[in-house]
mmCIF file of C-alpha atoms (C1' of nucleotides) in Angstrom:
data_model
loop_
_atom_site.group_PDB
_atom_site.id
_atom_site.type_symbol
_atom_site.label_atom_id
_atom_site.label_comp_id
_atom_site.label_asym_id
_atom_site.label_seq_id
_atom_site.Cartn_x
_atom_site.Cartn_y
_atom_site.Cartn_z
ATOM 1 C CA MET A 4 0.039 0.095 -0.061
ATOM 2 C CA SER A 5 1.465 3.377 -1.015
ATOM 3 C CA ALA A 6 1.648 6.050 1.698
ATOM 4 C CA PRO A 7 -1.481 8.078 2.132
ATOM 5 C CA SER A 8 -1.619 11.800 1.491
ATOM 6 C CA HIS A 9 -2.292 14.159 4.315
ATOM 7 C CA ALA A 10 -5.693 14.621 2.802
ATOM 8 C CA GLU A 11 -6.597 10.828 3.018
ATOM 9 C CA CYS A 12 -5.373 10.814 6.599
ATOM 10 C CA ALA A 13 -7.387 13.766 7.548
ATOM 11 C CA SER A 14 -10.462 12.167 5.908
ATOM 12 C CA GLU A 15 -9.810 9.050 7.957
ATOM 13 C CA LEU A 16 -9.557 11.101 11.053
ATOM 14 C CA LEU A 17 -12.741 12.924 10.222
ATOM 15 C CA ASP A 18 -14.580 9.625 9.824
ATOM 16 C CA LEU A 19 -13.232 7.813 12.720
ATOM 17 C CA VAL A 20 -12.763 10.256 15.552
ATOM 18 C CA PRO A 21 -16.455 11.101 16.138
ATOM 19 C CA LEU A 22 -17.088 7.311 16.465
ATOM 20 C CA ILE A 23 -14.460 6.899 19.050
ATOM 21 C CA MET A 24 -15.498 9.989 20.894
ATOM 22 C CA ARG A 25 -19.104 8.639 21.033
ATOM 23 C CA ARG A 26 -17.872 5.453 22.689
ATOM 24 C CA ILE A 27 -15.672 7.354 25.068
ATOM 25 C CA ARG A 28 -18.622 9.647 26.105
ATOM 26 C CA SER A 29 -20.918 6.953 26.752
ATOM 27 C CA GLN A 30 -18.253 5.070 28.773
ATOM 28 C CA VAL A 31 -17.131 8.055 30.866
ATOM 29 C CA ARG A 32 -20.877 8.821 31.629
ATOM 30 C CA SER A 33 -21.382 5.332 32.886
ATOM 31 C CA GLY A 34 -18.146 5.225 34.809
ATOM 32 C CA GLY A 35 -19.306 3.453 38.030
ATOM 33 C CA THR A 36 -20.706 6.047 40.403
ATOM 34 C CA ALA A 37 -18.898 8.770 38.512
ATOM 35 C CA ASP A 38 -21.429 10.197 35.844
ATOM 36 C CA LEU A 39 -18.969 13.032 34.567
ATOM 37 C CA SER A 40 -19.292 14.666 31.249
ATOM 38 C CA ILE A 41 -16.200 14.611 29.102
ATOM 39 C CA ALA A 42 -15.463 18.358 29.957
ATOM 40 C CA GLN A 43 -15.956 17.664 33.688
ATOM 41 C CA PHE A 44 -13.614 14.667 33.490
ATOM 42 C CA ARG A 45 -11.012 16.759 31.789
ATOM 43 C CA THR A 46 -11.531 19.681 34.200
ATOM 44 C CA LEU A 47 -10.827 17.395 37.179
ATOM 45 C CA ALA A 48 -8.088 15.756 35.589
ATOM 46 C CA PHE A 49 -6.380 19.355 34.635
ATOM 47 C CA ILE A 50 -6.897 20.771 38.071
ATOM 48 C CA SER A 51 -5.559 17.691 39.894
ATOM 49 C CA ILE A 52 -2.192 18.057 37.910
ATOM 50 C CA SER A 53 -1.904 21.674 38.013
ATOM 51 C CA GLN A 54 -0.283 23.797 40.688
ATOM 52 C CA GLU A 55 -2.918 26.342 41.982
ATOM 53 C CA PRO A 56 -4.725 26.981 38.934
ATOM 54 C CA SER A 57 -6.989 29.837 38.614
ATOM 55 C CA LEU A 58 -10.324 29.709 36.926
ATOM 56 C CA SER A 59 -9.060 31.328 33.794
ATOM 57 C CA ASP A 60 -6.261 28.905 33.792
ATOM 58 C CA VAL A 61 -8.652 26.088 33.723
ATOM 59 C CA ALA A 62 -11.031 27.712 31.335
ATOM 60 C CA ASP A 63 -8.355 28.391 28.751
ATOM 61 C CA HIS A 64 -7.065 24.808 29.109
ATOM 62 C CA ILE A 65 -10.248 23.076 28.519
ATOM 63 C CA GLY A 66 -11.484 25.631 25.951
ATOM 64 C CA LEU A 67 -14.499 26.779 27.693
ATOM 65 C CA SER A 68 -15.578 30.431 28.194
ATOM 66 C CA LEU A 69 -15.119 31.832 31.671
ATOM 67 C CA PRO A 70 -18.795 31.879 32.753
ATOM 68 C CA SER A 71 -19.215 28.328 31.520
ATOM 69 C CA MET A 72 -16.229 27.202 33.546
ATOM 70 C CA SER A 73 -17.492 29.113 36.662
ATOM 71 C CA LYS A 74 -20.737 27.413 36.330
ATOM 72 C CA MET A 75 -19.103 23.896 35.822
ATOM 73 C CA ILE A 76 -16.769 24.664 39.024
ATOM 74 C CA ASP A 77 -20.131 25.562 40.969
ATOM 75 C CA GLN A 78 -21.676 22.055 40.048
ATOM 76 C CA LEU A 79 -18.127 20.212 40.850
ATOM 77 C CA PHE A 80 -18.165 22.281 44.158
ATOM 78 C CA SER A 81 -21.620 21.312 45.107
ATOM 79 C CA ARG A 82 -20.827 17.813 44.507
ATOM 80 C CA GLY A 83 -17.816 18.263 46.840
ATOM 81 C CA LEU A 84 -15.269 17.459 44.120
ATOM 82 C CA VAL A 85 -13.363 20.704 43.938
ATOM 83 C CA VAL A 86 -12.710 23.700 46.493
ATOM 84 C CA ARG A 87 -12.137 27.233 45.688
ATOM 85 C CA THR A 88 -9.809 29.272 47.823
ATOM 86 C CA THR A 89 -9.024 32.950 47.552
ATOM 87 C CA HIS A 90 -5.582 33.783 46.207
ATOM 88 C CA PRO A 91 -3.625 35.390 49.090
ATOM 89 C CA SER A 92 -2.052 38.150 47.275
ATOM 90 C CA ASP A 93 -4.832 38.855 44.783
ATOM 91 C CA ARG A 94 -8.227 38.647 46.261
ATOM 92 C CA ARG A 95 -9.799 38.548 42.538
ATOM 93 C CA ARG A 96 -8.317 35.272 41.818
ATOM 94 C CA ILE A 97 -9.419 31.883 43.029
ATOM 95 C CA ILE A 98 -7.182 28.838 43.384
ATOM 96 C CA LEU A 99 -8.849 25.572 42.503
ATOM 97 C CA ASP A 100 -8.072 22.201 43.959
ATOM 98 C CA VAL A 101 -9.593 18.762 43.746
ATOM 99 C CA THR A 102 -10.867 17.085 47.010
ATOM 100 C CA GLN A 103 -10.076 13.821 48.366
ATOM 101 C CA ALA A 104 -13.648 12.800 47.053
ATOM 102 C CA GLY A 105 -12.854 14.412 43.713
ATOM 103 C CA LYS A 106 -9.574 12.382 43.281
ATOM 104 C CA LYS A 107 -11.450 9.371 44.158
ATOM 105 C CA LEU A 108 -14.141 9.996 41.578
ATOM 106 C CA LEU A 109 -11.722 10.962 38.987
ATOM 107 C CA GLU A 110 -9.694 7.816 39.493
ATOM 108 C CA ALA A 111 -12.742 5.742 39.425
ATOM 109 C CA ALA A 112 -13.927 7.138 36.303
ATOM 110 C CA ARG A 113 -10.639 6.986 34.661
ATOM 111 C CA GLN A 114 -10.248 3.403 35.636
ATOM 112 C CA THR A 115 -13.755 2.332 34.557
ATOM 113 C CA THR A 116 -13.305 4.112 31.316
ATOM 114 C CA GLU A 117 -9.929 2.865 30.589
ATOM 115 C CA THR A 118 -11.083 -0.840 31.326
ATOM 116 C CA LEU A 119 -13.918 -0.518 29.020
ATOM 117 C CA LEU A 120 -11.812 1.043 26.387
ATOM 118 C CA ALA A 121 -9.111 -1.612 26.731
ATOM 119 C CA ARG A 122 -11.814 -4.120 26.265
ATOM 120 C CA THR A 123 -12.873 -2.494 22.955
ATOM 121 C CA LEU A 124 -9.321 -2.771 22.111
ATOM 122 C CA GLY A 125 -9.279 -6.558 22.835
ATOM 123 C CA PRO A 126 -8.800 -7.734 19.197
ATOM 124 C CA LEU A 127 -5.597 -5.784 18.577
ATOM 125 C CA SER A 128 -2.500 -7.884 18.348
ATOM 126 C CA THR A 129 0.628 -6.760 20.210
ATOM 127 C CA GLN A 130 2.174 -5.398 16.982
ATOM 128 C CA ASP A 131 -1.283 -3.576 16.356
ATOM 129 C CA ARG A 132 -1.065 -1.990 19.813
ATOM 130 C CA LYS A 133 2.077 -0.762 19.029
ATOM 131 C CA THR A 134 1.324 0.809 15.748
ATOM 132 C CA VAL A 135 -1.770 2.583 17.418
ATOM 133 C CA CYS A 136 0.236 3.989 20.161
ATOM 134 C CA ASP A 137 2.946 5.136 17.944
ATOM 135 C CA ALA A 138 0.204 7.028 15.848
ATOM 136 C CA LEU A 139 -1.270 8.560 18.938
ATOM 137 C CA HIS A 140 2.207 9.733 20.111
ATOM 138 C CA LEU A 141 2.657 11.288 16.513
ATOM 139 C CA LEU A 142 -0.616 12.974 16.723
ATOM 140 C CA ARG A 143 -0.631 14.340 20.294
ATOM 141 C CA PRO A 144 1.687 17.266 19.615
ATOM 142 C CA LEU A 145 -0.265 18.246 16.499
ATOM 143 C CA PHE A 146 -3.496 18.519 18.562
ATOM 144 C CA ASP A 147 -2.267 19.564 22.016
ATOM 145 C CA GLY A 148 -1.913 23.236 21.105
ATOM 146 C CA PRO A 149 -4.454 26.204 21.257
ATOM 147 C CA ILE A 150 -7.422 25.783 19.089
ATOM 148 C CA ALA A 151 -6.714 29.041 17.202
ATOM 149 C CA ALA A 152 -4.340 27.011 14.867
ATOM 150 C CA ARG A 153 -6.159 27.730 11.514
ATOM 151 C CA MET B 11 10.326 0.560 23.124
ATOM 152 C CA SER B 12 8.324 -2.316 24.441
ATOM 153 C CA ALA B 13 4.938 -2.941 23.171
ATOM 154 C CA PRO B 14 2.204 -1.185 25.106
ATOM 155 C CA SER B 15 -0.657 -2.895 26.908
ATOM 156 C CA HIS B 16 -4.222 -2.526 26.059
ATOM 157 C CA ALA B 17 -4.656 -0.291 29.179
ATOM 158 C CA GLU B 18 -1.818 2.017 27.845
ATOM 159 C CA CYS B 19 -3.299 2.241 24.504
ATOM 160 C CA ALA B 20 -6.769 2.986 26.095
ATOM 161 C CA SER B 21 -5.184 5.682 28.323
ATOM 162 C CA GLU B 22 -3.607 7.328 25.434
ATOM 163 C CA LEU B 23 -7.004 7.336 23.498
ATOM 164 C CA LEU B 24 -8.826 8.700 26.372
ATOM 165 C CA ASP B 25 -6.316 11.558 26.546
ATOM 166 C CA LEU B 26 -5.949 12.413 22.797
ATOM 167 C CA VAL B 27 -9.318 11.851 21.213
ATOM 168 C CA PRO B 28 -11.124 14.689 22.988
ATOM 169 C CA LEU B 29 -8.248 17.040 21.915
ATOM 170 C CA ILE B 30 -8.823 15.746 18.239
ATOM 171 C CA MET B 31 -12.499 15.978 18.582
ATOM 172 C CA ARG B 32 -12.472 19.568 19.779
ATOM 173 C CA ARG B 33 -10.276 20.599 16.793
ATOM 174 C CA ILE B 34 -12.514 18.855 14.462
ATOM 175 C CA ARG B 35 -15.616 20.508 15.965
ATOM 176 C CA SER B 36 -14.414 23.993 15.555
ATOM 177 C CA GLN B 37 -13.255 23.217 12.005
ATOM 178 C CA VAL B 38 -16.688 21.722 10.960
ATOM 179 C CA ARG B 39 -18.475 24.589 12.528
ATOM 180 C CA SER B 40 -16.460 27.221 10.718
ATOM 181 C CA GLY B 41 -16.620 25.294 7.475
ATOM 182 C CA GLY B 42 -17.032 27.988 4.961
ATOM 183 C CA THR B 43 -20.629 28.775 4.605
ATOM 184 C CA ALA B 44 -21.675 25.503 6.376
ATOM 185 C CA ASP B 45 -22.076 25.889 9.920
ATOM 186 C CA LEU B 46 -22.971 22.248 10.746
ATOM 187 C CA SER B 47 -22.684 20.407 13.958
ATOM 188 C CA ILE B 48 -20.731 17.175 13.965
ATOM 189 C CA ALA B 49 -24.173 15.191 14.302
ATOM 190 C CA GLN B 50 -25.649 17.158 11.405
ATOM 191 C CA PHE B 51 -22.592 16.727 9.429
ATOM 192 C CA ARG B 52 -22.472 12.876 9.872
ATOM 193 C CA THR B 53 -26.340 12.834 9.348
ATOM 194 C CA LEU B 54 -26.068 14.302 6.001
ATOM 195 C CA ALA B 55 -23.216 12.161 5.043
ATOM 196 C CA PHE B 56 -25.074 8.962 5.974
ATOM 197 C CA ILE B 57 -28.205 9.820 4.254
ATOM 198 C CA SER B 58 -26.205 10.738 1.164
ATOM 199 C CA ILE B 59 -24.591 7.337 0.892
ATOM 200 C CA SER B 60 -27.568 5.280 1.938
ATOM 201 C CA GLN B 61 -30.285 3.865 -0.224
ATOM 202 C CA GLU B 62 -33.760 5.497 0.841
ATOM 203 C CA PRO B 63 -32.997 5.412 4.552
ATOM 204 C CA SER B 64 -35.724 5.840 7.168
ATOM 205 C CA LEU B 65 -35.701 8.110 10.013
ATOM 206 C CA SER B 66 -35.052 5.170 12.239
ATOM 207 C CA ASP B 67 -32.236 3.992 10.107
ATOM 208 C CA VAL B 68 -30.535 7.401 10.419
ATOM 209 C CA ALA B 69 -31.120 7.712 14.115
ATOM 210 C CA ASP B 70 -29.763 4.173 14.761
ATOM 211 C CA HIS B 71 -26.721 4.840 12.683
ATOM 212 C CA ILE B 72 -25.877 8.262 14.165
ATOM 213 C CA GLY B 73 -26.665 7.230 17.723
ATOM 214 C CA LEU B 74 -29.596 9.671 18.423
ATOM 215 C CA SER B 75 -33.044 8.945 19.861
ATOM 216 C CA LEU B 76 -35.872 9.017 17.297
ATOM 217 C CA PRO B 77 -37.212 12.394 18.621
ATOM 218 C CA SER B 78 -33.869 14.015 18.555
ATOM 219 C CA MET B 79 -33.352 12.811 14.957
ATOM 220 C CA SER B 80 -36.775 14.010 13.989
ATOM 221 C CA LYS B 81 -36.000 17.405 15.253
ATOM 222 C CA MET B 82 -32.613 17.492 13.480
ATOM 223 C CA ILE B 83 -34.312 16.511 10.140
ATOM 224 C CA ASP B 84 -36.690 19.406 10.829
ATOM 225 C CA GLN B 85 -33.963 21.794 10.984
ATOM 226 C CA LEU B 86 -32.060 20.200 7.882
ATOM 227 C CA PHE B 87 -35.317 20.451 6.098
ATOM 228 C CA SER B 88 -35.965 24.032 6.825
ATOM 229 C CA ARG B 89 -32.450 24.787 5.477
ATOM 230 C CA GLY B 90 -33.400 23.032 2.346
ATOM 231 C CA LEU B 91 -30.760 20.331 2.966
ATOM 232 C CA VAL B 92 -32.946 17.237 3.007
ATOM 233 C CA VAL B 93 -36.141 16.141 1.790
ATOM 234 C CA ARG B 94 -38.691 13.726 3.340
ATOM 235 C CA THR B 95 -40.927 11.513 1.259
ATOM 236 C CA THR B 96 -43.440 9.010 2.280
ATOM 237 C CA HIS B 97 -42.636 5.462 1.742
ATOM 238 C CA PRO B 98 -44.908 4.145 -1.237
ATOM 239 C CA SER B 99 -45.950 0.889 0.430
ATOM 240 C CA ASP B 100 -45.697 1.683 4.073
ATOM 241 C CA ARG B 101 -47.091 5.153 4.844
ATOM 242 C CA ARG B 102 -45.794 5.155 8.372
ATOM 243 C CA ARG B 103 -42.140 5.384 7.159
ATOM 244 C CA ILE B 104 -40.363 8.335 5.656
ATOM 245 C CA ILE B 105 -37.728 8.147 3.003
ATOM 246 C CA LEU B 106 -34.808 10.721 3.639
ATOM 247 C CA ASP B 107 -32.734 12.276 0.905
ATOM 248 C CA VAL B 108 -30.108 14.956 0.522
ATOM 249 C CA THR B 109 -31.110 17.869 -1.778
ATOM 250 C CA GLN B 110 -28.432 19.391 -4.375
ATOM 251 C CA ALA B 111 -27.901 22.292 -1.909
ATOM 252 C CA GLY B 112 -27.365 19.785 0.818
ATOM 253 C CA LYS B 113 -24.882 17.743 -1.180
ATOM 254 C CA LYS B 114 -23.118 20.989 -2.085
ATOM 255 C CA LEU B 115 -23.015 22.098 1.574
ATOM 256 C CA LEU B 116 -21.892 18.553 2.756
ATOM 257 C CA GLU B 117 -19.029 18.596 0.394
ATOM 258 C CA ALA B 118 -18.051 22.143 1.149
ATOM 259 C CA ALA B 119 -17.928 21.462 4.696
ATOM 260 C CA ARG B 120 -15.942 18.148 4.139
ATOM 261 C CA GLN B 121 -13.694 19.945 1.934
ATOM 262 C CA THR B 122 -12.875 22.946 4.186
ATOM 263 C CA THR B 123 -12.382 20.502 7.269
ATOM 264 C CA GLU B 124 -10.162 18.117 5.455
ATOM 265 C CA THR B 125 -8.144 20.924 4.319
ATOM 266 C CA LEU B 126 -7.740 22.411 7.638
ATOM 267 C CA LEU B 127 -7.251 18.851 9.289
ATOM 268 C CA ALA B 128 -4.593 18.188 6.702
ATOM 269 C CA ARG B 129 -2.850 21.440 7.400
ATOM 270 C CA THR B 130 -2.861 20.412 11.077
ATOM 271 C CA LEU B 131 -1.262 17.128 9.947
ATOM 272 C CA GLY B 132 1.365 18.820 8.047
ATOM 273 C CA PRO B 133 4.285 18.266 10.230
ATOM 274 C CA LEU B 134 4.005 14.501 9.701
ATOM 275 C CA SER B 135 6.583 12.701 7.352
ATOM 276 C CA THR B 136 5.454 10.164 4.760
ATOM 277 C CA GLN B 137 6.213 7.447 7.011
ATOM 278 C CA ASP B 138 4.432 8.899 10.012
ATOM 279 C CA ARG B 139 1.309 9.509 7.892
ATOM 280 C CA LYS B 140 1.513 5.718 6.924
ATOM 281 C CA THR B 141 1.481 4.848 10.722
ATOM 282 C CA VAL B 142 -1.256 7.075 11.591
ATOM 283 C CA CYS B 143 -3.435 5.684 8.668
ATOM 284 C CA ASP B 144 -2.565 2.157 9.562
ATOM 285 C CA ALA B 145 -3.603 2.784 13.125
ATOM 286 C CA LEU B 146 -6.940 4.358 12.015
ATOM 287 C CA HIS B 147 -7.772 1.464 9.901
ATOM 288 C CA LEU B 148 -7.081 -0.981 12.798
ATOM 289 C CA LEU B 149 -9.303 0.984 14.988
ATOM 290 C CA ARG B 150 -12.131 1.576 12.789
ATOM 291 C CA PRO B 151 -13.758 -1.944 13.026
ATOM 292 C CA LEU B 152 -13.656 -1.823 16.663
ATOM 293 C CA PHE B 153 -15.405 1.423 17.118
ATOM 294 C CA ASP B 154 -17.791 1.282 14.110
ATOM 295 C CA GLY B 155 -20.416 -1.075 15.724
ATOM 296 C CA PRO B 156 -23.244 -0.296 17.851
ATOM 297 C CA ILE B 157 -22.615 1.583 21.270
ATOM 298 C CA ALA B 158 -24.095 -1.190 23.159
ATOM 299 C CA ALA B 159 -20.833 -3.026 23.155
ATOM 300 C CA ARG B 160 -19.778 -3.131 26.714
ATOM 301 C "C1'" DT C 9 -51.354 -4.745 19.133
ATOM 302 C "C1'" DA C 10 -46.967 -3.227 17.248
ATOM 303 C "C1'" DT C 11 -44.390 0.252 14.503
ATOM 304 C "C1'" DT C 12 -43.139 4.794 12.691
ATOM 305 C "C1'" DG C 13 -42.743 9.138 13.512
ATOM 306 C "C1'" DT C 14 -43.910 13.755 15.823
ATOM 307 C "C1'" DT C 15 -45.108 16.731 19.691
ATOM 308 C "C1'" DA C 16 -44.584 18.216 24.650
ATOM 309 C "C1'" DT C 17 -41.615 19.092 27.966
ATOM 310 C "C1'" DA C 18 -37.289 19.278 30.519
ATOM 311 C "C1'" DC C 19 -32.480 19.091 31.346
ATOM 312 C "C1'" DT C 20 -27.547 20.016 30.332
ATOM 313 C "C1'" DC C 21 -24.162 22.553 28.221
ATOM 314 C "C1'" DT C 22 -22.445 26.466 26.133
ATOM 315 C "C1'" DA C 23 -22.297 31.340 24.787
ATOM 316 C "C1'" DT C 24 -22.620 36.633 25.175
ATOM 317 C "C1'" DA C 25 -23.656 40.541 27.915
ATOM 318 C "C1'" DA C 26 -24.039 42.846 32.155
ATOM 319 C "C1'" DC C 27 -22.239 43.250 36.631
ATOM 320 C "C1'" DT C 28 -19.174 43.251 41.063
ATOM 321 C "C1'" DA C 29 -14.986 43.264 43.449
ATOM 322 C "C1'" DT C 30 -10.333 43.941 43.320
ATOM 323 C "C1'" DA C 31 -5.821 45.719 41.405
ATOM 324 C "C1'" DT D 9 -9.077 51.778 33.903
ATOM 325 C "C1'" DA D 10 -8.168 46.836 33.489
ATOM 326 C "C1'" DT D 11 -8.826 42.098 35.395
ATOM 327 C "C1'" DA D 12 -10.915 37.862 37.667
ATOM 328 C "C1'" DG D 13 -14.912 35.991 38.389
ATOM 329 C "C1'" DT D 14 -20.167 35.791 38.882
ATOM 330 C "C1'" DT D 15 -24.883 36.447 37.439
ATOM 331 C "C1'" DA D 16 -28.636 37.001 33.860
ATOM 332 C "C1'" DT D 17 -30.278 35.387 29.867
ATOM 333 C "C1'" DA D 18 -30.636 32.734 25.650
ATOM 334 C "C1'" DG D 19 -30.072 29.109 22.389
ATOM 335 C "C1'" DA D 20 -28.355 24.435 20.893
ATOM 336 C "C1'" DG D 21 -28.894 19.748 21.595
ATOM 337 C "C1'" DT D 22 -30.469 15.772 23.869
ATOM 338 C "C1'" DA D 23 -33.706 12.758 26.387
ATOM 339 C "C1'" DT D 24 -38.191 10.586 27.937
ATOM 340 C "C1'" DA D 25 -43.005 10.442 28.025
ATOM 341 C "C1'" DA D 26 -47.258 10.969 25.569
ATOM 342 C "C1'" DC D 27 -49.483 11.129 21.200
ATOM 343 C "C1'" DA D 28 -51.136 10.052 16.202
ATOM 344 C "C1'" DA D 29 -51.094 7.535 12.084
ATOM 345 C "C1'" DT D 30 -50.454 3.224 9.903
ATOM 346 C "C1'" DA D 31 -49.744 -1.798 9.485
#
DNA sequence: TATTGTTATACTCTATAACTATA
DNA sequence: TATAGTTATAGAGTATAACAATA
C-alpha cells in the first residue's frame, strides 16, 4: 500500500474520531458512580495535575468560556469534588483544587473508562497496539496546542 | 520501546481523542458557509450514501434518539438540505434524501474541514502518515459497531 | 397490538452581555 | 482603567413520555 496523502489521513480522522468520541462519552458517563461529562472529567484531571490553577487557567486549557467554567466549577463544588480558595495576594483570583472525594471519583472514572476502552481494543495484536500507540504519540503534539491554529 | 498494553493504549486514546474532537468540531463549524454540528454533518453524510434510509435507520446509525433525529431532520429540511418523502408501500415510514444544496454544503464542509485537518497534520512525514493511517484502519472496526458493546 | 414518526416538556451544556469586586 | 470572576439570559442539543397514524 502506498503512503497516504495528508488529505487521506485527514479524511480518515474525520470519519473515525467522532465514532471513538461517542464511545468514550458513553463510557465516561456510565463510569461506575461517576457520571461525569467529558468536560467535567478533563477539568478534574487538569486541576489535579496543575499547581494552584485559577479559573481562567482551567477555562483556557479546557477550551470553555469563563462563565461556562465558573458554572461547571459550581457544580463540581456542590458535588464536593473541588474547592475554591481566594488567592492570598490577589483577592480577585481563586485557586482551585480537587478534594479527596474528587480525586477518588476521577480515578474511578478513569479506571472504569480505561477498562472498557481496553476491552474495546481487545482484538488488537501486540504489533497492532504498537502501531496505534505510535500513531497517537505522533498526533498528540499536533492537537495539543491552542485551538486558534487555523 | 516495548509494546504497550491494552490499558496503556486505552489511556492514550482517552487523553488524545477529546483534543482531536475539539479541533474537528471547531473546524466543521467554521466550514465556509456550512455551520454544521458534527451530528448534522454525519447525518447528511450518512443519508447521502444510503439507499432510501428511514428516520429510524438514520437515528440508529448516528446514535440519536428518534425524537432528536426527527428534530434535526426538521432543521435540515427547513434549511433546504434534506427532503422527506412517504414510503410508497408503508405510509408510516419516511424516506430521507439529501437535496442538491445539501450535497453541495456537505461537500464544502467536508472539503474545508479536511483541508484544515490536513494542514494540522502537516508536520507528519510520509512514514508517519502511513503509521497514522494504519492505526486508524485498525481502530475503525472496533468502534464502528453499535454503542451497546460493553 | 406493534411500529413509525411527531409533539410536549425538561434538562444539560454552552455562549454573550452585564455586573461586582479587586488591582 | 483593567482584570478575575459571577450572574442573567438565551440558544443549541439531547432525552423521556405521551400522542397520532398506519400496519
